[in-house]
Amino acid sequence: MEEGTVCNLQTIKESMLQFIQVGEVSASPIELLTKGNTVFPKESDLWDYKKEFGTDPASLAKTIMSIVAFHNSYGGYLIYGIHETQKDIRFEPIDVDFSDFDLSVVRNLIKKYTNKQIDITFNTHLITIEENEYSMGLIHIPKRESGENPLAFVRDGPQKDKKPIFKVHDTYMRTLDEKIPAKSPSNWEFLFSGRNFPSGKKLEVREIAKSLDHNLPDRQLICSDFIGREDTLSSLWKWLSDDFEYTKILCGDGGKGKTSIAYEFSTRFVSAAPSGYERVVWLSVKEKQFSGVDNDFYDLNDSDFKCSRTFLLALSEKCSLESEDYDDVAISIIKQELRSALPIFPSLIIVDDIDSLEDDEQRKVVDSCRQLGSNNVRFLVTTRKKLAYSSDLCIDIPGMPIDEYSQYVDLTCTKYNSSSLNRNAIGRLHSATDGSPLLTSSILRLIKFGYKFDAAIKEWKGHAGEDARDAAIRREIDSLKRNSKRALLGIYYFGSCSVTELKQALVFQPNQLLECLEELQSLFLVSEPSIIEGEKRYSLSNTTALVVKSNERELALDFDKIKTSIKNLRAGTDTSGKQGNRKYIGLIIRQSVAFLKEEKYLEAIRTVDEGLKKYKENPDLLLMKARCLSEQPKPDYDSIKNIAAKAVKKGQKRERAFEYWYLAESETSSVTGIIECCLESVRVLGSNKSVWYQRLAKGYLSRAKLRGVEVGYDDIVEASNSLTQSLKTSGDADKKQLLKDLSDVHDHIWKILEANTRLSWLSSFDEVVKLIKKGDVRTKLYCNARTCLTEAEAEFRAKRKELPSSFWIRAKQFNELINSRNKQDKIDRPFEDLLITTA
């Protein structure tokens, strides 16, 4: 934009601001923007052009959103009857019909969506532009009063494109020509400031308000450089508009940056000077601070209080009350005095490091903060322990997110005059330290002193990092109750586990374990995603795991026993899935097994089903599903056989899958299914084949019985083949029974052959020879073969036919079998009598 236009814009803004402040609803604001028979080609943070006034729900919701944004910022105007014809360059007038406009509807919607009233005013005017007269409308939106909380939506707006136009808790503001929800700390700083409109040469730069009084410590003692944490800072700014909770607690492991965040928020609070506040008070229990750079503690100022009572006395001093007068006074009296005195000095009060106190004293300090807080007296507390405080009260402080962490590492490397780290190295560093700034600086310190990156990580995970890790969490581990220490060790050995798994490993009563988990969750536990609703899972941060690893014996004298117990529970849950899926699938299976041991069959099935939603055809999960269904009091065998068969089809090679499949086919009397299962098992399995061949033989015999003599003959022969294979793979102890079973089958075959009039005696002879060659060398079978030849010879002679060559070939074959048998057993003399003269 040209210089003259900029100057014109400044003049227009200053005039428009005066109109807003006095609530002008005459034609003057519109005429100011339409001088020279043209529309001023720019919207701003004080006005917005609208083509027309829509009365549908979506259009009305957008109007409400614009009004709230102006109200939260500087106030402003909505001007109807101006149409943008060329983006950000050209605006033209348009005549508008306001007959359907109803200001009460707009006011009621503002009340509905924000639960507050905004004193808007509407007027229409006839405006002449280029000798044409246009009907235009003007809505005046007043600026939110100083000291009032920013207006937020209390319910979702109407849907557009399947999304609400605005959402509950959204707090909109006007910036330049846009309405935006407050997201960043700078957005919130503006909303809580006096919102004095900039003027003069600093037109686009918000004026800095006069800073508040404070007793903040020197930045170098807390954090010389602060990076990121935008989401947490935004949450704290947003908290200032909470009319119900005047205390917030920053919770997290040591070294994650709780104190640094509280300090950064305090310094920004001082600079922004939110309306209604006069000072920031810093109270701390901390007397020493660990430096990752120096790998040692350095002294801070003496603690401001040492218990809940001295905390109240410290507050009394800040309110100019004589604390000596309260030496023998009841706590309740001190609180009454403070409740009257604190609002006289509207303050943000930082209460740092209260986890240094005993648990009960810590609770009392937080209780006092909640009792004494008010709309302009707020307490921000930092602690490592949650102590079962609600999520509404606490803000969890994890490690830095990777993008902010990368900036922190780059800055620290620059300070150490070290080479920058690549993305992969930063990722490994982030994983090793859980994103902790303190622990990161202690590793980078080793690099500064000449260690290569890999060596620095390795050394730090060992002895070189113990001081930093102990500074972060050792105090809390030492303070744990005995059972809680055992639970902590158990979670470490599992890596990730459900409550049920942990209970079985440690043999705790349900209430005992829940008490331990409550204590641990206030300190170290990382909540893993639950597989099913109602069954929580936990793991440890990398830092905590390293400390536990180096202090196993101190946590439990029988740590070896605990480790072995958990190893046994994990046995059999290894999976054969793809590498990327193996860990997750193992967790699913392990949790399911734990449920089965407690006879919680539905929970076990639900757990597996969750895994199958993600990996629908994983053979290990399918096998686990079959197991869960099988162990129910009333198994669903139809489902079991389908799932077990599918598991095998998808590559499952564990014999247990075939067992479930076989059991289900047997229970549902599916003979064909039994044969299919057994055939697949002998094809796939590398051991125990003898049993499966025997089952296969039983399957064939069962099907032969159903088919009848003639049709079922082939199945009986297959049963013979299966028993023969079973003999080859069986142990000596089983052979006697197998031989008997094989003999019974062969005797049955002989009965069929003997009675079958459709089969020639020579063909029957061939069938008997097959049985002999399978290993059935009983004299009875040789006699049966001799009978076949004798009967064949009799039939030919009865018909006065010459014996064919096919007869003599078989006779010769028979004699060879006899001679071979005689060589093997010379005592069995009857075999010589069976010989046939073939000359």
XYZ file of N, CA, C and O in Angstrom, residues 23-174:
608
model
N -19.855 4.537 21.203
C -21.022 3.786 20.772
C -21.779 4.435 19.639
O -23.009 4.339 19.563
N -21.068 5.064 18.729
C -21.678 5.766 17.605
C -22.357 4.785 16.645
O -21.739 3.836 16.165
N -23.669 5.014 16.367
C -24.392 4.164 15.415
C -25.064 5.004 14.325
O -25.973 4.535 13.632
N -24.589 6.258 14.184
C -25.064 7.089 13.075
C -24.391 6.618 11.793
O -23.664 5.625 11.780
N -24.599 7.360 10.724
C -23.983 7.010 9.450
C -22.496 7.324 9.421
O -21.783 6.921 8.486
N -21.996 8.002 10.433
C -20.607 8.483 10.409
C -19.575 7.377 10.200
O -18.659 7.533 9.379
N -19.642 6.227 10.913
C -18.640 5.184 10.676
C -18.629 4.688 9.232
O -17.565 4.448 8.657
N -19.841 4.554 8.625
C -19.882 4.084 7.236
C -19.354 5.156 6.302
O -18.574 4.874 5.370
N -19.766 6.426 6.543
C -19.313 7.529 5.691
C -17.800 7.690 5.763
O -17.157 8.067 4.778
N -17.219 7.383 6.939
C -15.769 7.473 7.086
C -15.060 6.526 6.122
O -13.974 6.816 5.609
N -15.705 5.374 5.857
C -15.100 4.355 4.991
C -15.533 4.477 3.526
O -15.058 3.721 2.681
N -16.428 5.428 3.238
C -16.914 5.560 1.851
C -16.712 6.976 1.308
O -17.424 7.388 0.383
N -15.769 7.705 1.844
C -15.476 9.044 1.332
C -14.913 8.944 -0.074
O -14.220 7.996 -0.424
N -15.161 9.953 -0.891
C -14.622 9.981 -2.247
C -15.331 9.041 -3.181
O -14.766 8.601 -4.184
N -16.596 8.693 -2.811
C -17.421 7.830 -3.661
C -16.824 6.436 -3.905
O -17.147 5.782 -4.886
N -15.940 5.977 -3.032
C -15.398 4.616 -3.118
C -15.362 4.009 -1.716
O -15.305 4.738 -0.711
N -15.407 2.730 -1.662
C -15.297 2.023 -0.382
C -13.825 1.838 -0.045
O -13.032 1.401 -0.890
N -13.460 2.193 1.204
C -12.059 2.012 1.611
C -11.692 0.531 1.463
O -12.353 -0.336 2.063
N -10.644 0.218 0.697
C -10.381 -1.181 0.300
C -9.641 -2.009 1.348
O -8.639 -2.649 1.047
N -10.150 -1.984 2.560
C -9.438 -2.767 3.589
C -10.341 -2.964 4.803
O -11.024 -2.039 5.234
N -10.339 -4.204 5.316
C -10.964 -4.477 6.608
C -9.866 -4.435 7.668
O -8.680 -4.481 7.354
N -10.242 -4.393 8.930
C -9.213 -4.283 9.968
C -9.695 -4.924 11.254
O -10.752 -5.554 11.304
N -8.939 -4.709 12.325
C -9.305 -5.241 13.620
C -10.394 -4.404 14.293
O -10.793 -4.705 15.412
N -10.901 -3.364 13.579
C -11.969 -2.523 14.125
C -13.264 -2.601 13.323
O -14.308 -2.179 13.804
N -13.225 -3.071 12.103
C -14.449 -3.196 11.305
C -14.343 -4.370 10.343
O -13.264 -4.813 9.983
N -15.518 -4.816 9.907
C -15.589 -5.944 8.981
C -16.762 -5.707 8.031
O -17.857 -5.328 8.458
N -16.514 -5.878 6.742
C -17.565 -5.702 5.740
C -18.356 -7.003 5.570
O -17.798 -8.101 5.577
N -19.666 -6.856 5.359
C -20.534 -7.995 5.082
C -21.409 -7.674 3.882
O -21.958 -6.566 3.773
N -21.567 -8.619 2.983
C -22.397 -8.415 1.797
C -23.864 -8.300 2.178
O -24.581 -7.412 1.701
N -24.320 -9.193 3.046
C -25.717 -9.187 3.445
C -25.844 -9.886 4.787
O -24.883 -10.458 5.309
N -27.045 -9.811 5.331
C -27.285 -10.431 6.632
C -28.040 -11.735 6.426
O -29.211 -11.733 6.016
N -27.389 -12.888 6.675
C -28.037 -14.185 6.516
C -28.839 -14.562 7.738
O -28.448 -14.264 8.878
N -29.938 -15.227 7.542
C -30.797 -15.620 8.663
C -30.806 -17.128 8.911
O -31.498 -17.610 9.802
N -30.070 -17.899 8.093
C -29.980 -19.341 8.339
C -29.054 -19.591 9.531
O -28.249 -18.731 9.910
N -29.140 -20.759 10.184
C -28.354 -21.027 11.400
C -26.847 -20.824 11.222
O -26.184 -20.276 12.104
N -26.292 -21.285 10.086
C -24.852 -21.158 9.878
C -24.439 -19.688 9.770
O -23.437 -19.261 10.372
N -25.206 -18.894 9.013
C -24.878 -17.475 8.851
C -24.992 -16.734 10.179
O -24.138 -15.890 10.516
N -26.029 -17.027 10.938
C -26.193 -16.386 12.245
C -25.048 -16.759 13.188
O -24.554 -15.918 13.942
N -24.603 -18.029 13.130
C -23.498 -18.471 13.992
C -22.209 -17.716 13.656
O -21.442 -17.331 14.547
N -21.960 -17.490 12.353
C -20.775 -16.738 11.941
C -20.863 -15.284 12.408
O -19.859 -14.677 12.785
N -22.065 -14.718 12.392
C -22.258 -13.363 12.906
C -21.933 -13.304 14.393
O -21.236 -12.395 14.860
N -22.437 -14.285 15.148
C -22.163 -14.346 16.587
C -20.664 -14.458 16.827
O -20.101 -13.814 17.725
N -19.986 -15.290 16.019
C -18.546 -15.476 16.173
C -17.799 -14.162 15.941
O -16.860 -13.823 16.676
N -18.210 -13.390 14.924
C -17.569 -12.098 14.652
C -17.811 -11.119 15.793
O -16.898 -10.396 16.213
N -19.033 -11.084 16.308
C -19.354 -10.162 17.404
C -18.516 -10.481 18.637
O -17.952 -9.587 19.285
N -18.422 -11.774 18.979
C -17.629 -12.178 20.153
C -16.156 -11.817 19.953
O -15.491 -11.350 20.874
N -15.627 -12.025 18.740
C -14.218 -11.716 18.470
C -13.943 -10.228 18.649
O -12.942 -9.826 19.268
N -14.814 -9.351 18.112
C -14.649 -7.906 18.299
C -14.761 -7.529 19.768
O -13.967 -6.739 20.290
N -15.756 -8.101 20.448
C -15.995 -7.778 21.857
C -14.790 -8.156 22.722
O -14.404 -7.405 23.631
N -14.187 -9.310 22.448
C -13.023 -9.753 23.225
C -11.793 -8.888 22.965
O -10.870 -8.874 23.778
N -11.769 -8.185 21.836
C -10.567 -7.436 21.441
C -10.736 -5.940 21.738
O -10.683 -5.529 22.888
N -11.000 -5.137 20.699
C -11.105 -3.682 20.885
C -12.527 -3.164 20.744
O -12.756 -1.954 20.829
N -13.504 -4.054 20.496
C -14.800 -3.611 20.035
C -14.727 -3.410 18.528
O -13.662 -3.564 17.915
N -15.852 -3.062 17.890
C -15.787 -2.862 16.450
C -17.146 -2.741 15.817
O -18.179 -2.656 16.497
N -17.134 -2.762 14.473
C -18.370 -2.633 13.699
C -18.468 -3.754 12.666
O -17.474 -4.117 12.027
N -19.692 -4.251 12.494
C -20.036 -5.062 11.347
C -20.847 -4.174 10.405
O -21.878 -3.613 10.800
N -20.370 -3.984 9.177
C -21.009 -3.088 8.217
C -21.594 -3.925 7.084
O -20.859 -4.618 6.358
N -22.918 -3.892 6.939
C -23.624 -4.680 5.934
C -23.932 -3.836 4.709
O -24.378 -2.690 4.821
N -23.696 -4.410 3.533
C -23.975 -3.729 2.288
C -22.723 -3.420 1.490
O -22.754 -2.610 0.568
N -21.629 -4.079 1.821
C -20.369 -3.891 1.093
C -19.859 -5.262 0.668
O -19.700 -6.166 1.494
N -19.591 -5.410 -0.601
C -19.257 -6.691 -1.205
C -17.811 -6.682 -1.690
O -17.393 -5.751 -2.390
N -17.037 -7.704 -1.314
C -15.650 -7.832 -1.777
C -15.667 -8.454 -3.169
O -15.998 -9.624 -3.328
N -15.289 -7.682 -4.168
C -15.317 -8.163 -5.551
C -13.955 -8.624 -6.041
O -13.855 -9.365 -7.017
N -12.898 -8.158 -5.398
C -11.546 -8.607 -5.735
C -10.780 -8.754 -4.436
O -10.648 -7.782 -3.680
N -10.325 -9.942 -4.159
C -9.755 -10.299 -2.857
C -8.746 -9.261 -2.370
O -7.725 -9.001 -3.004
N -9.055 -8.632 -1.209
C -8.165 -7.688 -0.520
C -7.830 -6.449 -1.357
O -6.929 -5.685 -0.979
N -8.542 -6.218 -2.472
C -8.208 -5.063 -3.328
C -9.425 -4.181 -3.581
O -9.357 -2.960 -3.454
N -10.569 -4.778 -3.896
C -11.719 -3.977 -4.314
C -12.985 -4.402 -3.573
O -13.319 -5.574 -3.503
N -13.677 -3.408 -3.004
C -14.952 -3.608 -2.323
C -15.977 -2.662 -2.947
O -15.675 -1.490 -3.205
N -17.185 -3.152 -3.172
C -18.216 -2.333 -3.797
C -19.492 -2.382 -2.972
O -19.802 -3.387 -2.319
N -20.266 -1.274 -3.014
C -21.524 -1.231 -2.256
C -22.594 -2.102 -2.897
O -22.567 -2.367 -4.092
N -23.542 -2.526 -2.091
C -24.672 -3.329 -2.577
C -25.872 -3.017 -1.704
O -25.742 -2.836 -0.486
N -27.027 -2.890 -2.315
C -28.237 -2.559 -1.575
C -28.733 -3.798 -0.829
O -28.795 -4.889 -1.399
N -29.090 -3.639 0.462
C -29.477 -4.773 1.309
C -30.889 -4.561 1.836
O -31.260 -3.456 2.245
N -31.658 -5.637 1.835
C -33.007 -5.627 2.409
C -32.921 -6.137 3.841
O -32.559 -7.286 4.080
N -33.247 -5.276 4.807
C -33.130 -5.645 6.218
C -34.497 -5.956 6.839
O -34.638 -5.958 8.059
N -35.465 -6.251 6.013
C -36.811 -6.484 6.544
C -36.872 -7.726 7.439
O -37.709 -7.794 8.347
N -36.015 -8.697 7.176
C -36.014 -9.924 7.994
C -35.061 -9.842 9.179
O -34.960 -10.792 9.956
N -34.383 -8.703 9.315
C -33.399 -8.608 10.401
C -34.111 -8.415 11.737
O -35.002 -7.572 11.869
N -33.693 -9.207 12.741
C -34.268 -9.114 14.084
C -33.127 -9.111 15.092
O -32.498 -10.138 15.340
N -32.852 -7.951 15.671
C -31.723 -7.821 16.600
C -31.900 -8.714 17.825
O -30.925 -9.233 18.376
N -33.145 -8.941 18.227
C -33.375 -9.775 19.417
C -32.918 -11.208 19.186
O -32.464 -11.889 20.109
N -33.046 -11.677 17.938
C -32.579 -13.028 17.616
C -31.077 -13.125 17.823
O -30.564 -14.094 18.410
N -30.348 -12.120 17.362
C -28.891 -12.103 17.517
C -28.512 -12.068 18.987
O -27.632 -12.801 19.450
N -29.183 -11.213 19.748
C -28.876 -11.095 21.181
C -29.153 -12.416 21.908
O -28.379 -12.839 22.768
N -30.259 -13.033 21.554
C -30.600 -14.302 22.215
C -29.587 -15.393 21.877
O -29.260 -16.236 22.725
N -29.102 -15.386 20.641
C -28.097 -16.384 20.262
C -26.776 -16.138 20.985
O -26.068 -17.077 21.349
N -26.425 -14.858 21.155
C -25.202 -14.544 21.925
C -25.339 -15.111 23.338
O -24.411 -15.742 23.873
N -26.491 -14.895 23.942
C -26.744 -15.410 25.288
C -26.698 -16.935 25.308
O -26.126 -17.551 26.216
N -27.287 -17.543 24.277
C -27.332 -18.999 24.209
C -25.929 -19.596 24.106
O -25.617 -20.579 24.796
N -25.101 -19.017 23.258
C -23.798 -19.632 22.973
C -22.678 -19.184 23.915
O -21.628 -19.843 23.968
N -22.861 -18.083 24.641
C -21.788 -17.604 25.536
C -22.239 -17.490 26.986
O -21.404 -17.310 27.876
N -23.549 -17.592 27.211
C -24.123 -17.422 28.543
C -23.906 -16.008 29.084
O -23.967 -15.787 30.289
N -23.607 -15.056 28.201
C -23.429 -13.651 28.591
C -24.161 -12.771 27.577
O -24.456 -13.184 26.463
N -24.408 -11.532 27.989
C -25.005 -10.562 27.081
C -23.928 -9.607 26.569
O -23.002 -9.264 27.294
N -24.063 -9.212 25.308
C -23.219 -8.153 24.746
C -24.166 -7.050 24.269
O -25.119 -7.316 23.517
N -23.914 -5.852 24.709
C -24.821 -4.732 24.425
C -24.593 -4.198 23.009
O -24.053 -3.109 22.804
N -25.008 -4.992 22.028
C -24.838 -4.574 20.636
C -25.972 -3.633 20.232
O -27.066 -3.677 20.799
N -25.693 -2.793 19.246
C -26.693 -1.846 18.725
C -26.695 -1.932 17.206
O -25.632 -2.033 16.583
N -27.911 -1.839 16.616
C -28.035 -1.939 15.156
C -28.766 -0.722 14.606
O -29.708 -0.207 15.223
N -28.336 -0.266 13.437
C -29.022 0.835 12.770
C -28.823 0.692 11.266
O -27.843 0.085 10.813
N -29.775 1.226 10.501
C -29.646 1.226 9.042
C -29.542 2.663 8.540
O -30.072 3.594 9.166
N -28.846 2.826 7.408
C -28.632 4.168 6.850
C -28.671 4.093 5.334
O -28.288 3.079 4.729
N -29.101 5.190 4.724
C -29.025 5.331 3.269
C -27.735 6.055 2.942
O -27.520 7.208 3.363
N -26.860 5.399 2.227
C -25.544 5.942 1.907
C -25.461 6.189 0.406
O -25.770 5.294 -0.398
N -25.014 7.407 0.017
C -24.888 7.755 -1.393
C -23.447 7.565 -1.847
O -22.517 8.129 -1.249
N -23.291 6.736 -2.878
C -21.968 6.481 -3.458
C -22.110 6.562 -4.970
O -22.926 5.849 -5.555
N -21.321 7.453 -5.560
C -21.382 7.667 -7.014
C -22.823 7.927 -7.466
O -23.319 7.323 -8.414
N -23.496 8.821 -6.734
C -24.858 9.282 -7.028
C -25.911 8.185 -6.928
O -27.065 8.380 -7.318
N -25.500 7.019 -6.386
C -26.452 5.936 -6.143
C -26.673 5.790 -4.645
O -25.725 5.913 -3.842
N -27.900 5.525 -4.266
C -28.242 5.405 -2.849
C -28.360 3.926 -2.464
O -29.029 3.142 -3.154
N -27.707 3.562 -1.370
C -27.692 2.175 -0.914
C -28.173 2.095 0.528
O -27.834 2.948 1.369
N -28.948 1.058 0.804
C -29.368 0.796 2.182
C -28.303 -0.072 2.835
O -28.065 -1.208 2.397
N -27.664 0.455 3.880
C -26.598 -0.277 4.584
C -26.919 -0.390 6.065
O -27.658 0.429 6.623
N -26.361 -1.436 6.702
C -26.597 -1.661 8.116
C -25.309 -1.588 8.922
O -24.217 -1.800 8.399
N -25.478 -1.281 10.204
C -24.310 -1.105 11.084
C -24.610 -1.742 12.433
O -25.622 -1.432 13.068
N -23.762 -2.710 12.852
C -23.851 -3.267 14.207
C -22.645 -2.779 14.996
O -21.494 -3.011 14.599
N -22.919 -2.100 16.097
C -21.847 -1.649 16.993
C -21.633 -2.698 18.074
O -22.582 -3.156 18.727
N -20.356 -3.108 18.257
C -19.986 -4.091 19.286
C -19.066 -3.408 20.280
O -17.963 -2.966 19.908
N -19.468 -3.302 21.533
C -18.609 -2.627 22.515
C -17.416 -3.490 22.910
O -17.449 -4.720 22.801
N -16.378 -2.879 23.354
C -15.183 -3.569 23.863
C -15.485 -4.176 25.231
O -16.165 -3.576 26.054
N -14.983 -5.382 25.448
C -15.119 -6.029 26.758
C -14.467 -5.181 27.840
O -13.362 -4.669 27.663
N -15.154 -5.030 28.947
C -14.639 -4.200 30.032
C -13.348 -4.777 30.604
O -13.172 -5.999 30.683
N -12.448 -3.899 30.985
C -11.199 -4.319 31.615
C -11.507 -5.051 32.911
O -12.336 -4.601 33.711
N -10.895 -6.190 33.104
C -11.129 -6.988 34.302
C -12.130 -8.103 34.085
O -12.183 -9.050 34.873
N -12.938 -8.029 33.019
C -13.843 -9.119 32.680
C -13.078 -10.215 31.955
O -12.193 -9.929 31.160
N -13.462 -11.453 32.227
C -12.806 -12.572 31.541
C -13.181 -12.593 30.061
O -14.289 -12.202 29.699
N -12.281 -13.034 29.202
C -12.622 -13.168 27.778
C -13.841 -14.067 27.624
O -14.013 -15.052 28.349
N -14.664 -13.718 26.671
C -15.895 -14.459 26.443
C -15.592 -15.721 25.638
O -14.985 -15.659 24.575
N -16.026 -16.869 26.157
C -15.834 -18.154 25.473
C -17.192 -18.763 25.173
O -18.189 -18.460 25.834
N -17.225 -19.634 24.177
C -18.471 -20.311 23.844
C -18.712 -21.443 24.839
O -17.781 -22.160 25.216
N -19.958 -21.577 25.246
C -20.297 -22.591 26.245
C -20.953 -23.821 25.602
O -21.285 -24.788 26.297
N -21.159 -23.779 24.287
C -21.685 -24.941 23.566
C -21.231 -24.857 22.113
O -20.828 -23.790 21.633
N -21.275 -26.005 21.443
C -20.886 -26.042 20.033
C -21.882 -25.271 19.177
O -23.082 -25.219 19.471
N -21.361 -24.686 18.093
C -22.220 -24.014 17.139
C -22.861 -25.015 16.197
O -22.582 -26.215 16.240
N -23.752 -24.541 15.320
C -24.392 -25.437 14.347
C -23.373 -26.045 13.395
O -22.273 -25.513 13.219
N -23.732 -27.158 12.793
C -22.826 -27.901 11.922
C -22.747 -27.278 10.527
O -23.725 -26.782 9.994
N -21.552 -27.328 9.970
C -21.336 -27.007 8.566
C -20.252 -27.932 8.055
O -19.170 -28.010 8.633
N -20.540 -28.640 6.975
C -19.608 -29.643 6.452
C -19.248 -30.664 7.528
O -18.087 -31.049 7.693
N -20.264 -31.037 8.325
C -20.143 -32.068 9.370
C -19.213 -31.646 10.513
O -18.738 -32.492 11.266
N -18.955 -30.342 10.644
C -18.149 -29.832 11.748
C -18.857 -28.622 12.360
O -19.494 -27.850 11.637
N -18.758 -28.446 13.682
C -19.371 -27.263 14.279
C -18.612 -25.996 13.837
O -17.389 -26.012 13.702
N -19.361 -24.925 13.600
C -18.735 -23.664 13.173
C -17.796 -23.147 14.254
O -16.736 -22.595 13.967
N -18.173 -23.304 15.502
C -17.261 -23.050 16.628
C -17.526 -24.107 17.686
O -18.586 -24.750 17.692
N -16.581 -24.318 18.578
C -16.669 -25.375 19.568
C -16.748 -24.796 20.974
O -16.289 -23.679 21.225
N -17.312 -25.590 21.858
C -17.372 -25.199 23.252
C -15.964 -24.911 23.768
O -14.994 -25.591 23.407
N -15.812 -23.866 24.552
C -14.555 -23.377 25.142
C -13.717 -22.541 24.165
O -12.715 -21.956 24.589
N -14.082 -22.502 22.877
C -13.349 -21.628 21.956
C -13.500 -20.178 22.403
O -14.604 -19.733 22.759
N -12.392 -19.451 22.372
C -12.390 -18.035 22.740
C -11.845 -17.249 21.552
O -10.645 -17.297 21.261
N -12.717 -16.534 20.860
C -12.325 -15.854 19.622
C -11.857 -14.426 19.890
O -12.305 -13.767 20.835
N -10.954 -13.958 19.031
C -10.418 -12.593 19.096
C -10.253 -12.071 17.674
O -10.251 -12.831 16.713
N -10.126 -10.752 17.575
C -9.952 -10.116 16.271
C -8.495 -9.714 16.110
O -7.918 -9.062 16.982
